[in-house]
Amino acid sequence: LLERPEFADYWALKWSDLLRVNRRVLGREGAYTYYRWIHDSFAANKPLDQFARELLTAEGPLSESPAGQFYKVVPKPNEMASTVSQVFLGVRIECAQCHHHPWDRWGQNDYFGMQAFFTQVKFKSSPLGEMLTSNGNAATKHPRTGAAVLAHPLGEVEP
């Protein structure tokens, strides 16, 4: 069953919803190349950790790195932190943006530490088309305290 083309079709459809393939935002070609990358990943039986790594560390021209389209559909660091946490970690951290929930283990530092990973992602124009870059320090500002929060995984101590 895993060898059949329907396997890749089915899982590409599911993951396209999770990763928000959206033709209105990406345009026809962008949505197609992004979907194709997802589909081809399942057709090649790519391990999920490699799939996630390629998606989250995409860089360069979007024409050569279609996984980078993810950053166009979820452009804000706070949305990206919430989406990545829910899709890949199975954790909803939105509440931690405002407070440390009494029944959950995630606090504001966890939320903003996760958000900081995505603050350095930028798009710029190049002769090869739109390019995804990553520059600067992975840090964000805690809105209540004003303190810098460095990027760190959920549940880990800030570096």
mmCIF file of C-alpha atoms in Angstrom:
data_model
loop_
_atom_site.group_PDB
_atom_site.id
_atom_site.type_symbol
_atom_site.label_atom_id
_atom_site.label_comp_id
_atom_site.label_asym_id
_atom_site.label_seq_id
_atom_site.Cartn_x
_atom_site.Cartn_y
_atom_site.Cartn_z
ATOM 1 C CA LEU A 1 0.000 0.000 0.000
ATOM 2 C CA LEU A 2 2.848 2.396 0.775
ATOM 3 C CA GLU A 3 4.185 1.979 -2.767
ATOM 4 C CA ARG A 4 0.954 3.095 -4.410
ATOM 5 C CA PRO A 5 0.735 6.670 -5.731
ATOM 6 C CA GLU A 6 -2.478 7.196 -3.756
ATOM 7 C CA PHE A 7 -0.439 7.073 -0.540
ATOM 8 C CA ALA A 8 1.497 10.210 -1.523
ATOM 9 C CA ASP A 9 -1.672 11.835 -2.893
ATOM 10 C CA TYR A 10 -3.556 11.276 0.361
ATOM 11 C CA TRP A 11 -0.819 12.447 2.724
ATOM 12 C CA ALA A 12 0.113 15.407 0.526
ATOM 13 C CA LEU A 13 -3.508 16.535 0.719
ATOM 14 C CA LYS A 14 -3.553 16.206 4.533
ATOM 15 C CA TRP A 15 -0.223 17.975 5.018
ATOM 16 C CA SER A 16 -1.144 20.678 2.495
ATOM 17 C CA ASP A 17 -3.985 21.613 4.821
ATOM 18 C CA LEU A 18 -1.734 21.571 7.895
ATOM 19 C CA LEU A 19 0.977 23.609 6.166
ATOM 20 C CA ARG A 20 -1.556 25.992 4.622
ATOM 21 C CA VAL A 21 -0.961 25.672 0.903
ATOM 22 C CA ASN A 22 -3.014 28.668 -0.213
ATOM 23 C CA ARG A 23 -3.245 29.784 -3.833
ATOM 24 C CA ARG A 24 -4.675 33.193 -2.889
ATOM 25 C CA VAL A 25 -1.557 33.997 -0.867
ATOM 26 C CA LEU A 26 1.080 32.165 -2.909
ATOM 27 C CA GLY A 27 -0.311 32.530 -6.408
ATOM 28 C CA ARG A 28 -0.871 29.599 -8.728
ATOM 29 C CA GLU A 29 2.784 28.747 -9.339
ATOM 30 C CA GLY A 30 3.853 29.201 -5.709
ATOM 31 C CA ALA A 31 1.021 27.017 -4.421
ATOM 32 C CA TYR A 32 1.751 24.369 -7.044
ATOM 33 C CA THR A 33 5.493 24.163 -6.312
ATOM 34 C CA TYR A 34 4.857 24.113 -2.557
ATOM 35 C CA TYR A 35 2.241 21.337 -2.931
ATOM 36 C CA ARG A 36 4.548 19.446 -5.307
ATOM 37 C CA TRP A 37 7.372 19.581 -2.737
ATOM 38 C CA ILE A 38 5.040 18.140 -0.080
ATOM 39 C CA HIS A 39 3.754 15.460 -2.481
ATOM 40 C CA ASP A 40 7.224 14.483 -3.678
ATOM 41 C CA SER A 41 8.415 14.233 -0.076
ATOM 42 C CA PHE A 42 5.743 11.635 0.666
ATOM 43 C CA ALA A 43 6.274 9.847 -2.643
ATOM 44 C CA ALA A 44 9.980 9.522 -1.751
ATOM 45 C CA ASN A 45 9.057 8.277 1.745
ATOM 46 C CA LYS A 46 11.074 11.109 3.284
ATOM 47 C CA PRO A 47 11.384 10.728 7.090
ATOM 48 C CA LEU A 48 9.274 13.252 9.009
ATOM 49 C CA ASP A 49 12.280 14.741 10.807
ATOM 50 C CA GLN A 50 13.971 15.434 7.468
ATOM 51 C CA PHE A 51 10.716 16.850 6.074
ATOM 52 C CA ALA A 52 10.387 19.210 9.064
ATOM 53 C CA ARG A 53 14.059 20.213 8.882
ATOM 54 C CA GLU A 54 13.826 21.067 5.176
ATOM 55 C CA LEU A 55 10.644 23.057 5.762
ATOM 56 C CA LEU A 56 11.892 25.037 8.753
ATOM 57 C CA THR A 57 15.417 25.695 7.466
ATOM 58 C CA ALA A 58 14.474 26.566 3.884
ATOM 59 C CA GLU A 59 16.582 29.364 2.414
ATOM 60 C CA GLY A 60 17.329 30.839 -0.963
ATOM 61 C CA PRO A 61 15.209 31.576 -4.015
ATOM 62 C CA LEU A 62 11.685 30.211 -3.652
ATOM 63 C CA SER A 63 11.981 28.828 -7.174
ATOM 64 C CA GLU A 64 14.741 26.519 -5.896
ATOM 65 C CA SER A 65 13.432 26.048 -2.351
ATOM 66 C CA PRO A 66 9.648 25.606 -2.546
ATOM 67 C CA ALA A 67 9.435 24.631 1.144
ATOM 68 C CA GLY A 68 10.140 28.306 1.863
ATOM 69 C CA GLN A 69 6.608 29.114 0.699
ATOM 70 C CA PHE A 70 5.565 28.105 4.227
ATOM 71 C CA TYR A 71 7.020 31.391 5.498
ATOM 72 C CA LYS A 72 4.866 33.353 3.045
ATOM 73 C CA VAL A 73 1.626 31.734 4.221
ATOM 74 C CA VAL A 74 2.500 32.169 7.899
ATOM 75 C CA PRO A 75 4.455 35.443 7.776
ATOM 76 C CA LYS A 76 4.376 36.620 11.400
ATOM 77 C CA PRO A 77 6.769 35.123 13.975
ATOM 78 C CA ASN A 78 4.002 34.695 16.566
ATOM 79 C CA GLU A 79 1.795 32.813 14.072
ATOM 80 C CA MET A 80 4.764 30.716 13.007
ATOM 81 C CA ALA A 81 5.576 29.764 16.613
ATOM 82 C CA SER A 82 1.979 28.691 17.200
ATOM 83 C CA THR A 83 1.687 26.810 13.902
ATOM 84 C CA VAL A 84 5.002 24.965 14.193
ATOM 85 C CA SER A 85 4.307 24.038 17.813
ATOM 86 C CA GLN A 86 0.900 22.651 16.969
ATOM 87 C CA VAL A 87 1.774 20.880 13.697
ATOM 88 C CA PHE A 88 5.125 19.349 14.642
ATOM 89 C CA LEU A 89 5.020 19.152 18.439
ATOM 90 C CA GLY A 90 1.297 18.637 18.990
ATOM 91 C CA VAL A 91 1.257 21.491 21.500
ATOM 92 C CA ARG A 92 -0.906 24.606 21.520
ATOM 93 C CA ILE A 93 1.088 27.480 22.982
ATOM 94 C CA GLU A 94 -1.126 30.451 22.090
ATOM 95 C CA CYS A 95 -2.286 30.924 25.703
ATOM 96 C CA ALA A 96 1.319 31.356 26.827
ATOM 97 C CA GLN A 97 1.561 34.515 24.742
ATOM 98 C CA CYS A 98 -0.394 36.332 27.462
ATOM 99 C CA HIS A 99 0.000 34.300 30.647
ATOM 100 C CA HIS A 100 1.328 31.160 32.277
ATOM 101 C CA HIS A 101 -1.705 28.932 32.257
ATOM 102 C CA PRO A 102 -2.251 27.136 35.595
ATOM 103 C CA TRP A 103 -2.907 23.754 33.885
ATOM 104 C CA ASP A 104 -0.236 23.954 31.232
ATOM 105 C CA ARG A 105 3.526 23.853 31.533
ATOM 106 C CA TRP A 106 4.292 26.586 28.976
ATOM 107 C CA GLY A 107 4.907 30.135 30.132
ATOM 108 C CA GLN A 108 5.542 33.402 28.347
ATOM 109 C CA ASN A 109 9.290 32.803 28.128
ATOM 110 C CA ASP A 110 8.592 29.498 26.369
ATOM 111 C CA TYR A 111 6.263 31.207 23.918
ATOM 112 C CA PHE A 112 8.593 34.097 23.123
ATOM 113 C CA GLY A 113 11.606 31.770 22.990
ATOM 114 C CA MET A 114 9.821 29.758 20.316
ATOM 115 C CA GLN A 115 8.742 32.922 18.504
ATOM 116 C CA ALA A 116 12.341 34.192 18.475
ATOM 117 C CA PHE A 117 13.382 31.377 16.118
ATOM 118 C CA PHE A 118 11.320 33.007 13.387
ATOM 119 C CA THR A 119 12.127 36.709 13.908
ATOM 120 C CA GLN A 120 15.167 36.580 11.637
ATOM 121 C CA VAL A 121 13.324 35.232 8.566
ATOM 122 C CA LYS A 122 13.004 37.805 5.782
ATOM 123 C CA PHE A 123 12.118 37.898 2.099
ATOM 124 C CA LYS A 124 14.023 39.976 -0.412
ATOM 125 C CA SER A 125 14.071 40.407 -4.164
ATOM 126 C CA SER A 126 16.879 38.941 -6.220
ATOM 127 C CA PRO A 127 17.586 38.317 -9.911
ATOM 128 C CA LEU A 128 16.376 34.738 -9.295
ATOM 129 C CA GLY A 129 13.048 35.944 -7.908
ATOM 130 C CA GLU A 130 11.875 36.215 -4.346
ATOM 131 C CA MET A 131 14.469 34.943 -1.882
ATOM 132 C CA LEU A 132 14.069 33.692 1.674
ATOM 133 C CA THR A 133 16.894 34.729 3.990
ATOM 134 C CA SER A 134 17.741 34.394 7.630
ATOM 135 C CA ASN A 135 19.781 37.139 9.245
ATOM 136 C CA GLY A 136 20.361 38.731 12.588
ATOM 137 C CA ASN A 137 20.040 37.260 16.037
ATOM 138 C CA ALA A 138 17.284 34.852 16.950
ATOM 139 C CA ALA A 139 15.775 37.020 19.675
ATOM 140 C CA THR A 140 12.588 38.885 20.405
ATOM 141 C CA LYS A 141 11.441 41.380 22.999
ATOM 142 C CA HIS A 142 9.149 40.331 25.832
ATOM 143 C CA PRO A 143 6.232 42.775 25.485
ATOM 144 C CA ARG A 144 5.529 43.035 29.212
ATOM 145 C CA THR A 145 9.065 43.230 30.624
ATOM 146 C CA GLY A 146 10.886 44.633 27.597
ATOM 147 C CA ALA A 147 13.669 42.081 28.134
ATOM 148 C CA ALA A 148 15.291 40.314 25.202
ATOM 149 C CA VAL A 149 14.270 36.666 24.901
ATOM 150 C CA LEU A 150 16.683 34.451 22.973
ATOM 151 C CA ALA A 151 15.428 31.579 20.842
ATOM 152 C CA HIS A 152 15.146 28.309 22.721
ATOM 153 C CA PRO A 153 13.075 25.138 22.369
ATOM 154 C CA LEU A 154 9.926 24.673 24.418
ATOM 155 C CA GLY A 155 10.663 23.478 27.924
ATOM 156 C CA GLU A 156 14.365 24.374 27.723
ATOM 157 C CA VAL A 157 16.132 27.055 29.729
ATOM 158 C CA GLU A 158 16.908 30.201 27.776
ATOM 159 C CA PRO A 159 20.603 30.322 26.752
#
